mmCIF file of C-alpha atoms and ligand atoms in Angstrom:
data_model
loop_
_atom_site.group_PDB
_atom_site.id
_atom_site.type_symbol
_atom_site.label_atom_id
_atom_site.label_comp_id
_atom_site.label_asym_id
_atom_site.label_seq_id
_atom_site.Cartn_x
_atom_site.Cartn_y
_atom_site.Cartn_z
ATOM 1 C CA MET A 1497 -11.164 11.351 -17.673
ATOM 2 C CA THR A 1498 -8.216 8.957 -16.561
ATOM 3 C CA GLU A 1499 -7.884 8.109 -13.109
ATOM 4 C CA GLU A 1500 -4.742 9.175 -11.318
ATOM 5 C CA VAL A 1501 -2.329 6.032 -10.740
ATOM 6 C CA LEU A 1502 -1.148 5.942 -7.236
ATOM 7 C CA SER A 1503 1.830 4.038 -6.150
ATOM 8 C CA THR A 1504 1.637 4.340 -2.497
ATOM 9 C CA PRO A 1505 -1.503 2.895 -0.921
ATOM 10 C CA SER A 1506 -3.727 4.940 1.584
ATOM 11 C CA HIS A 1507 -6.032 2.158 2.654
ATOM 12 C CA VAL A 1508 -5.331 -1.465 3.191
ATOM 13 C CA ALA A 1509 -7.729 -3.698 4.424
ATOM 14 C CA ILE A 1510 -6.759 -7.371 5.866
ATOM 15 C CA ILE A 1511 -8.603 -10.699 6.017
ATOM 16 C CA MET A 1512 -6.718 -11.961 9.152
ATOM 17 C CA ASP A 1513 -6.744 -15.701 8.369
ATOM 18 C CA GLY A 1514 -4.861 -18.746 9.694
ATOM 19 C CA ASN A 1515 -5.747 -18.195 13.546
ATOM 20 C CA GLY A 1516 -7.275 -21.685 13.658
ATOM 21 C CA ARG A 1517 -4.547 -23.645 11.590
ATOM 22 C CA TRP A 1518 -2.110 -21.944 13.980
ATOM 23 C CA ALA A 1519 -3.630 -23.243 17.145
ATOM 24 C CA LYS A 1520 -4.115 -26.651 15.827
ATOM 25 C CA ALA A 1521 -0.569 -26.918 14.311
ATOM 26 C CA ARG A 1522 0.695 -26.453 18.270
ATOM 27 C CA GLY A 1523 -1.902 -28.566 19.784
ATOM 28 C CA LEU A 1524 -3.859 -25.365 21.079
ATOM 29 C CA PRO A 1525 -7.326 -24.717 20.975
ATOM 30 C CA ARG A 1526 -8.569 -22.077 18.281
ATOM 31 C CA GLU A 1527 -9.149 -19.302 20.779
ATOM 32 C CA VAL A 1528 -5.710 -19.137 21.409
ATOM 33 C CA GLY A 1529 -4.838 -18.571 17.542
ATOM 34 C CA HIS A 1530 -7.317 -15.784 17.937
ATOM 35 C CA GLU A 1531 -5.695 -14.553 20.896
ATOM 36 C CA ARG A 1532 -2.307 -14.441 19.047
ATOM 37 C CA GLY A 1533 -4.068 -12.690 16.527
ATOM 38 C CA VAL A 1534 -4.920 -9.696 18.354
ATOM 39 C CA GLU A 1535 -1.078 -9.516 19.094
ATOM 40 C CA ALA A 1536 -0.754 -9.765 15.255
ATOM 41 C CA LEU A 1537 -3.107 -6.749 14.976
ATOM 42 C CA ARG A 1538 -1.328 -4.208 17.680
ATOM 43 C CA GLN A 1539 1.932 -4.956 15.763
ATOM 44 C CA THR A 1540 0.423 -4.255 12.278
ATOM 45 C CA VAL A 1541 -1.136 -0.877 13.773
ATOM 46 C CA GLU A 1542 2.292 -0.052 15.109
ATOM 47 C CA ALA A 1543 3.839 -0.764 11.340
ATOM 48 C CA CYS A 1544 1.317 1.181 9.797
ATOM 49 C CA ARG A 1545 2.366 4.240 11.743
ATOM 50 C CA HIS A 1546 5.750 4.114 10.037
ATOM 51 C CA THR A 1547 3.773 4.190 6.683
ATOM 52 C CA SER A 1548 2.026 6.771 4.927
ATOM 53 C CA LEU A 1549 -1.239 4.720 4.967
ATOM 54 C CA THR A 1550 -4.173 6.570 6.296
ATOM 55 C CA THR A 1551 -6.537 3.622 7.060
ATOM 56 C CA LEU A 1552 -6.362 0.057 8.114
ATOM 57 C CA THR A 1553 -9.393 -1.972 7.816
ATOM 58 C CA VAL A 1554 -9.311 -5.482 9.681
ATOM 59 C CA TYR A 1555 -11.761 -8.100 9.128
ATOM 60 C CA SER A 1556 -12.612 -9.600 12.784
ATOM 61 C CA PHE A 1557 -15.930 -11.166 12.931
ATOM 62 C CA SER A 1558 -18.176 -11.856 9.949
ATOM 63 C CA THR A 1559 -21.938 -12.370 9.654
ATOM 64 C CA GLU A 1560 -20.880 -16.037 8.693
ATOM 65 C CA ASN A 1561 -18.795 -16.336 11.702
ATOM 66 C CA TRP A 1562 -22.212 -16.880 13.905
ATOM 67 C CA LYS A 1563 -22.069 -20.304 12.184
ATOM 68 C CA ARG A 1564 -19.005 -21.259 14.640
ATOM 69 C CA PRO A 1565 -19.521 -22.924 17.934
ATOM 70 C CA ALA A 1566 -20.875 -20.685 20.594
ATOM 71 C CA SER A 1567 -17.585 -20.787 22.506
ATOM 72 C CA GLU A 1568 -15.800 -19.837 19.564
ATOM 73 C CA VAL A 1569 -17.946 -16.933 19.244
ATOM 74 C CA SER A 1570 -17.857 -15.723 22.722
ATOM 75 C CA ALA A 1571 -14.132 -15.886 22.499
ATOM 76 C CA LEU A 1572 -13.968 -13.379 19.577
ATOM 77 C CA PHE A 1573 -16.821 -11.122 21.410
ATOM 78 C CA GLY A 1574 -14.486 -11.255 24.460
ATOM 79 C CA LEU A 1575 -11.314 -10.216 22.432
ATOM 80 C CA LEU A 1576 -13.185 -7.139 21.131
ATOM 81 C CA ARG A 1577 -13.798 -6.280 24.587
ATOM 82 C CA LEU A 1578 -10.150 -6.887 25.571
ATOM 83 C CA TYR A 1579 -8.603 -5.209 22.765
ATOM 84 C CA ILE A 1580 -10.485 -1.972 23.386
ATOM 85 C CA ARG A 1581 -10.222 -2.331 26.875
ATOM 86 C CA GLN A 1582 -6.477 -2.690 26.777
ATOM 87 C CA ASP A 1583 -5.516 -0.613 24.079
ATOM 88 C CA LEU A 1584 -7.741 2.592 23.969
ATOM 89 C CA LYS A 1585 -5.630 4.548 25.969
ATOM 90 C CA LYS A 1586 -2.537 3.675 23.767
ATOM 91 C CA LEU A 1587 -4.333 4.260 20.485
ATOM 92 C CA LYS A 1588 -6.082 7.387 21.399
ATOM 93 C CA ALA A 1589 -2.425 8.816 22.618
ATOM 94 C CA GLU A 1590 -1.099 7.744 19.413
ATOM 95 C CA GLY A 1591 -3.585 9.659 17.152
ATOM 96 C CA VAL A 1592 -5.577 6.473 16.065
ATOM 97 C CA CYS A 1593 -9.111 7.001 15.102
ATOM 98 C CA VAL A 1594 -11.083 3.677 15.564
ATOM 99 C CA LYS A 1595 -14.383 2.874 14.189
ATOM 100 C CA VAL A 1596 -16.085 -0.521 14.290
ATOM 101 C CA ILE A 1597 -18.442 -1.482 11.239
ATOM 102 C CA GLY A 1598 -20.837 -3.761 10.991
ATOM 103 C CA SER A 1599 -24.193 -4.914 11.712
ATOM 104 C CA LYS A 1600 -25.365 -3.714 15.407
ATOM 105 C CA GLU A 1601 -28.283 -6.527 15.150
ATOM 106 C CA ASN A 1602 -27.417 -9.327 18.053
ATOM 107 C CA LEU A 1603 -24.654 -7.411 19.589
ATOM 108 C CA PRO A 1604 -24.590 -7.437 23.492
ATOM 109 C CA ASP A 1605 -25.493 -4.132 25.222
ATOM 110 C CA ASP A 1606 -21.786 -3.897 26.919
ATOM 111 C CA ILE A 1607 -20.277 -4.335 23.466
ATOM 112 C CA LEU A 1608 -22.713 -1.911 21.835
ATOM 113 C CA ALA A 1609 -21.495 0.397 24.958
ATOM 114 C CA LEU A 1610 -17.964 -0.292 24.273
ATOM 115 C CA ILE A 1611 -18.046 0.589 20.504
ATOM 116 C CA ALA A 1612 -19.643 3.805 21.201
ATOM 117 C CA HIS A 1613 -17.052 4.791 23.860
ATOM 118 C CA VAL A 1614 -13.994 3.931 21.708
ATOM 119 C CA GLU A 1615 -15.529 5.686 18.726
ATOM 120 C CA SER A 1616 -16.038 8.964 20.695
ATOM 121 C CA GLU A 1617 -13.200 8.625 22.626
ATOM 122 C CA THR A 1618 -10.872 8.536 19.497
ATOM 123 C CA SER A 1619 -13.122 10.600 16.762
ATOM 124 C CA VAL A 1620 -10.876 13.906 17.156
ATOM 125 C CA ASN A 1621 -8.018 11.834 15.847
ATOM 126 C CA THR A 1622 -7.845 12.328 12.348
ATOM 127 C CA GLY A 1623 -4.234 11.096 11.114
ATOM 128 C CA PHE A 1624 -4.786 7.412 10.854
ATOM 129 C CA THR A 1625 -8.212 5.405 11.234
ATOM 130 C CA LEU A 1626 -8.559 1.744 12.118
ATOM 131 C CA ASN A 1627 -11.544 0.279 11.080
ATOM 132 C CA ILE A 1628 -12.575 -3.083 12.920
ATOM 133 C CA ALA A 1629 -15.147 -4.955 10.720
ATOM 134 C CA PHE A 1630 -17.207 -6.709 13.306
ATOM 135 C CA ASN A 1631 -20.015 -8.394 12.469
ATOM 136 C CA TYR A 1632 -19.670 -7.345 9.168
ATOM 137 C CA GLY A 1633 -20.956 -8.698 5.911
ATOM 138 C CA ALA A 1634 -20.446 -6.895 2.485
ATOM 139 C CA HIS A 1635 -24.283 -8.337 1.601
ATOM 140 C CA ASP A 1636 -25.869 -6.988 4.352
ATOM 141 C CA GLU A 1637 -23.963 -3.315 4.003
ATOM 142 C CA ILE A 1638 -25.195 -3.278 0.636
ATOM 143 C CA ARG A 1639 -28.864 -4.346 1.461
ATOM 144 C CA ASP A 1640 -29.171 -1.520 4.291
ATOM 145 C CA ALA A 1641 -27.848 0.738 1.783
ATOM 146 C CA CYS A 1642 -30.476 -0.693 -0.706
ATOM 147 C CA GLN A 1643 -33.133 -0.261 1.881
ATOM 148 C CA LYS A 1644 -32.176 3.351 2.882
ATOM 149 C CA ILE A 1645 -32.482 4.582 -0.463
ATOM 150 C CA ALA A 1646 -35.473 2.798 -1.342
ATOM 151 C CA GLY A 1647 -36.936 4.760 1.829
ATOM 152 C CA ARG A 1648 -36.004 7.997 -0.051
ATOM 153 C CA VAL A 1649 -37.669 6.937 -3.262
ATOM 154 C CA ALA A 1650 -40.735 5.907 -1.670
ATOM 155 C CA SER A 1651 -41.178 9.250 0.408
ATOM 156 C CA GLY A 1652 -40.511 10.916 -2.909
ATOM 157 C CA GLU A 1653 -37.048 12.462 -1.890
ATOM 158 C CA ILE A 1654 -35.721 10.906 -4.813
ATOM 159 C CA THR A 1655 -36.611 9.247 -8.154
ATOM 160 C CA THR A 1656 -34.942 5.942 -9.170
ATOM 161 C CA ASP A 1657 -33.107 7.640 -11.978
ATOM 162 C CA GLN A 1658 -31.739 10.337 -9.548
ATOM 163 C CA ILE A 1659 -29.489 7.503 -7.951
ATOM 164 C CA SER A 1660 -26.090 7.861 -8.442
ATOM 165 C CA ILE A 1661 -22.726 5.937 -7.378
ATOM 166 C CA SER A 1662 -21.945 8.529 -4.885
ATOM 167 C CA ASP A 1663 -25.474 8.329 -3.414
ATOM 168 C CA ILE A 1664 -25.194 4.434 -3.008
ATOM 169 C CA GLU A 1665 -21.619 5.291 -1.422
ATOM 170 C CA SER A 1666 -23.120 7.779 1.122
ATOM 171 C CA HIS A 1667 -25.349 5.101 2.427
ATOM 172 C CA LEU A 1668 -22.836 2.384 3.133
ATOM 173 C CA TRP A 1669 -21.217 1.451 6.462
ATOM 174 C CA PHE A 1670 -17.609 2.343 5.078
ATOM 175 C CA LYS A 1671 -18.827 5.602 3.628
ATOM 176 C CA HIS A 1672 -16.023 7.649 5.896
ATOM 177 C CA SER A 1673 -13.309 5.749 4.242
ATOM 178 C CA PRO A 1674 -11.787 5.931 0.922
ATOM 179 C CA PRO A 1675 -11.700 2.786 -1.438
ATOM 180 C CA VAL A 1676 -9.304 0.263 -0.646
ATOM 181 C CA ASP A 1677 -6.130 0.326 -2.404
ATOM 182 C CA LEU A 1678 -4.577 -3.124 -1.073
ATOM 183 C CA LEU A 1679 -6.200 -6.060 0.246
ATOM 184 C CA ILE A 1680 -3.809 -8.441 1.931
ATOM 185 C CA ARG A 1681 -5.623 -11.923 2.882
ATOM 186 C CA THR A 1682 -3.179 -14.058 4.896
ATOM 187 C CA SER A 1683 -3.306 -17.913 5.329
ATOM 188 C CA GLY A 1684 -2.870 -19.090 1.500
ATOM 189 C CA GLU A 1685 -6.320 -19.080 0.799
ATOM 190 C CA TYR A 1686 -7.719 -17.067 -2.383
ATOM 191 C CA ARG A 1687 -11.378 -15.612 -1.609
ATOM 192 C CA LEU A 1688 -13.029 -12.576 -0.335
ATOM 193 C CA SER A 1689 -15.527 -13.873 1.904
ATOM 194 C CA ASN A 1690 -18.079 -11.334 1.452
ATOM 195 C CA PHE A 1691 -15.643 -8.540 2.831
ATOM 196 C CA MET A 1692 -15.680 -4.867 1.356
ATOM 197 C CA LEU A 1693 -17.096 -6.256 -2.103
ATOM 198 C CA TRP A 1694 -18.182 -2.601 -3.047
ATOM 199 C CA GLN A 1695 -14.850 -1.027 -1.904
ATOM 200 C CA LEU A 1696 -12.631 -3.648 -3.154
ATOM 201 C CA ALA A 1697 -14.013 -2.977 -6.703
ATOM 202 C CA TYR A 1698 -10.396 -1.580 -8.026
ATOM 203 C CA SER A 1699 -8.305 -2.940 -5.306
ATOM 204 C CA GLU A 1700 -5.214 -4.742 -5.582
ATOM 205 C CA LEU A 1701 -5.130 -8.197 -4.226
ATOM 206 C CA VAL A 1702 -2.297 -9.675 -2.278
ATOM 207 C CA PHE A 1703 -2.259 -13.498 -0.973
ATOM 208 C CA MET A 1704 0.306 -14.238 1.363
ATOM 209 C CA ASP A 1705 1.187 -17.812 2.943
ATOM 210 C CA VAL A 1706 1.679 -16.354 6.434
ATOM 211 C CA LEU A 1707 -0.910 -17.540 9.033
ATOM 212 C CA TRP A 1708 -2.459 -14.434 10.845
ATOM 213 C CA PRO A 1709 -0.659 -14.952 14.346
ATOM 214 C CA ASP A 1710 2.738 -15.041 12.456
ATOM 215 C CA PHE A 1711 2.042 -11.438 10.771
ATOM 216 C CA ARG A 1712 4.336 -8.676 11.237
ATOM 217 C CA GLY A 1713 5.597 -5.344 10.001
ATOM 218 C CA GLU A 1714 7.837 -7.143 7.433
ATOM 219 C CA HIS A 1715 4.936 -8.801 5.911
ATOM 220 C CA LEU A 1716 2.947 -5.562 5.710
ATOM 221 C CA GLN A 1717 6.085 -4.028 3.935
ATOM 222 C CA GLU A 1718 6.096 -7.140 1.479
ATOM 223 C CA ALA A 1719 2.624 -6.410 0.561
ATOM 224 C CA LEU A 1720 3.094 -2.765 0.175
ATOM 225 C CA ASP A 1721 6.546 -3.423 -1.982
ATOM 226 C CA ILE A 1722 4.106 -5.976 -4.122
ATOM 227 C CA PHE A 1723 1.637 -2.937 -4.327
ATOM 228 C CA THR A 1724 4.213 -0.427 -5.549
ATOM 229 C CA ASN A 1725 5.159 -2.628 -8.508
ATOM 230 C CA ARG A 1726 1.476 -3.312 -9.639
ATOM 231 C CA GLU A 1727 0.069 -0.592 -12.475
ATOM 232 C CA ARG A 1728 -3.320 0.317 -11.674
ATOM 233 C CA ARG A 1729 -5.253 0.743 -14.575
ATOM 234 C CA TYR A 1730 -8.599 1.313 -13.663
ATOM 235 C CA GLY A 1731 -10.114 -0.448 -16.671
ATOM 236 C CA GLY A 1732 -8.203 2.083 -18.836
ATOM 237 C CA LEU A 1733 -4.653 1.198 -20.794
ATOM 238 C CA SER A 1734 -1.263 0.625 -19.435
ATOM 239 C CA SER A 1735 0.747 3.689 -18.691
ATOM 240 C CA ALA A 1736 2.946 2.606 -21.861
ATOM 241 C CA GLY A 1737 -0.492 3.054 -24.134
ATOM 242 C CA SER A 1738 -2.393 5.951 -24.852
ATOM 243 C CA LEU A 1739 -5.711 6.667 -22.773
ATOM 244 C CA LYS A 1740 -6.904 9.077 -25.340
HETATM 245 C C1 FPP B 2659 -10.246 -16.220 10.446
HETATM 246 O O1 FPP B 2659 -9.065 -17.194 11.085
HETATM 247 C C2 FPP B 2659 -10.169 -15.439 11.559
HETATM 248 C C3 FPP B 2659 -11.172 -14.945 12.339
HETATM 249 C C4 FPP B 2659 -12.633 -15.356 11.798
HETATM 250 C C5 FPP B 2659 -11.210 -13.660 13.405
HETATM 251 C C6 FPP B 2659 -10.028 -12.836 13.360
HETATM 252 C C7 FPP B 2659 -9.936 -12.274 14.614
HETATM 253 C C8 FPP B 2659 -8.962 -11.932 14.996
HETATM 254 C C9 FPP B 2659 -7.540 -11.930 14.539
HETATM 255 C C10 FPP B 2659 -8.539 -11.294 16.759
HETATM 256 C C11 FPP B 2659 -9.795 -10.733 17.062
HETATM 257 C C12 FPP B 2659 -9.609 -9.045 17.007
HETATM 258 C C13 FPP B 2659 -10.472 -7.997 17.459
HETATM 259 C C14 FPP B 2659 -10.187 -6.930 17.420
HETATM 260 C C15 FPP B 2659 -11.959 -8.645 17.764
HETATM 261 P P1 FPP B 2659 -9.768 -18.775 11.079
HETATM 262 O O2 FPP B 2659 -9.959 -19.064 12.471
HETATM 263 O O3 FPP B 2659 -10.658 -19.031 10.329
HETATM 264 O O4 FPP B 2659 -8.339 -19.545 10.869
HETATM 265 P P2 FPP B 2659 -8.537 -21.123 10.049
HETATM 266 O O5 FPP B 2659 -8.917 -21.015 8.917
HETATM 267 O O6 FPP B 2659 -7.243 -21.397 10.055
HETATM 268 O O7 FPP B 2659 -9.359 -21.815 10.745
#
């Protein structure tokens, strides 16, 4: 069976990189770069609403980001609080379903409560989903799925040879989202940084030179245009060749 070749993406994921460099270039603290990054996120969500995208996932705090100075970690936590508190009403009114994806370990109680609140308040919205990857790492996500599946095997519910690809997917934190069609990383870096490793299996990758705080709708459109001109083969042959 051949996969359908799509020219318009449903799911875009973004590694919002370059906040620190943006701030440094202006002699400002790194935290200011992250603050301006929230504004770029707002504008990107708005821009998505004028496209046919159904899902946007953004990488806002990785499991590796705990290695940063406590003041920067604290600022990033503060920005999640601020974003949810300031934007919840608007996101809800505009039909955005918000999910915060990642490990809940080591998150303060007020953040956990805020996550539960934003998710329940927006869960009725079905048109567009904003996944905020926060305290997220793909290795942790995959390990968590393995542990759950191992538990099912240990209890005799399934045997090891019954484990299917869709079984694995149904235990991943991103189980509610379609695979990523297009990954954008800003700031000119060429890495995946432990982001959505399972879901990126057949994604088109677009690396852009813009620093995240400067990212706007026109950059999103540029990436979507690049995507449209790519040919997705999913391991098959080009559409000019035979797939039989
Ligand atoms: C990478 O840039 C960016 C991050 C680690 C954080 C991204 C966070 C935001 C855009 C704002 C937070 C939004 C929410 C909703 C919590 P970097 O700091 O590594 O940049 P650099 O490579 O230039 O130093």
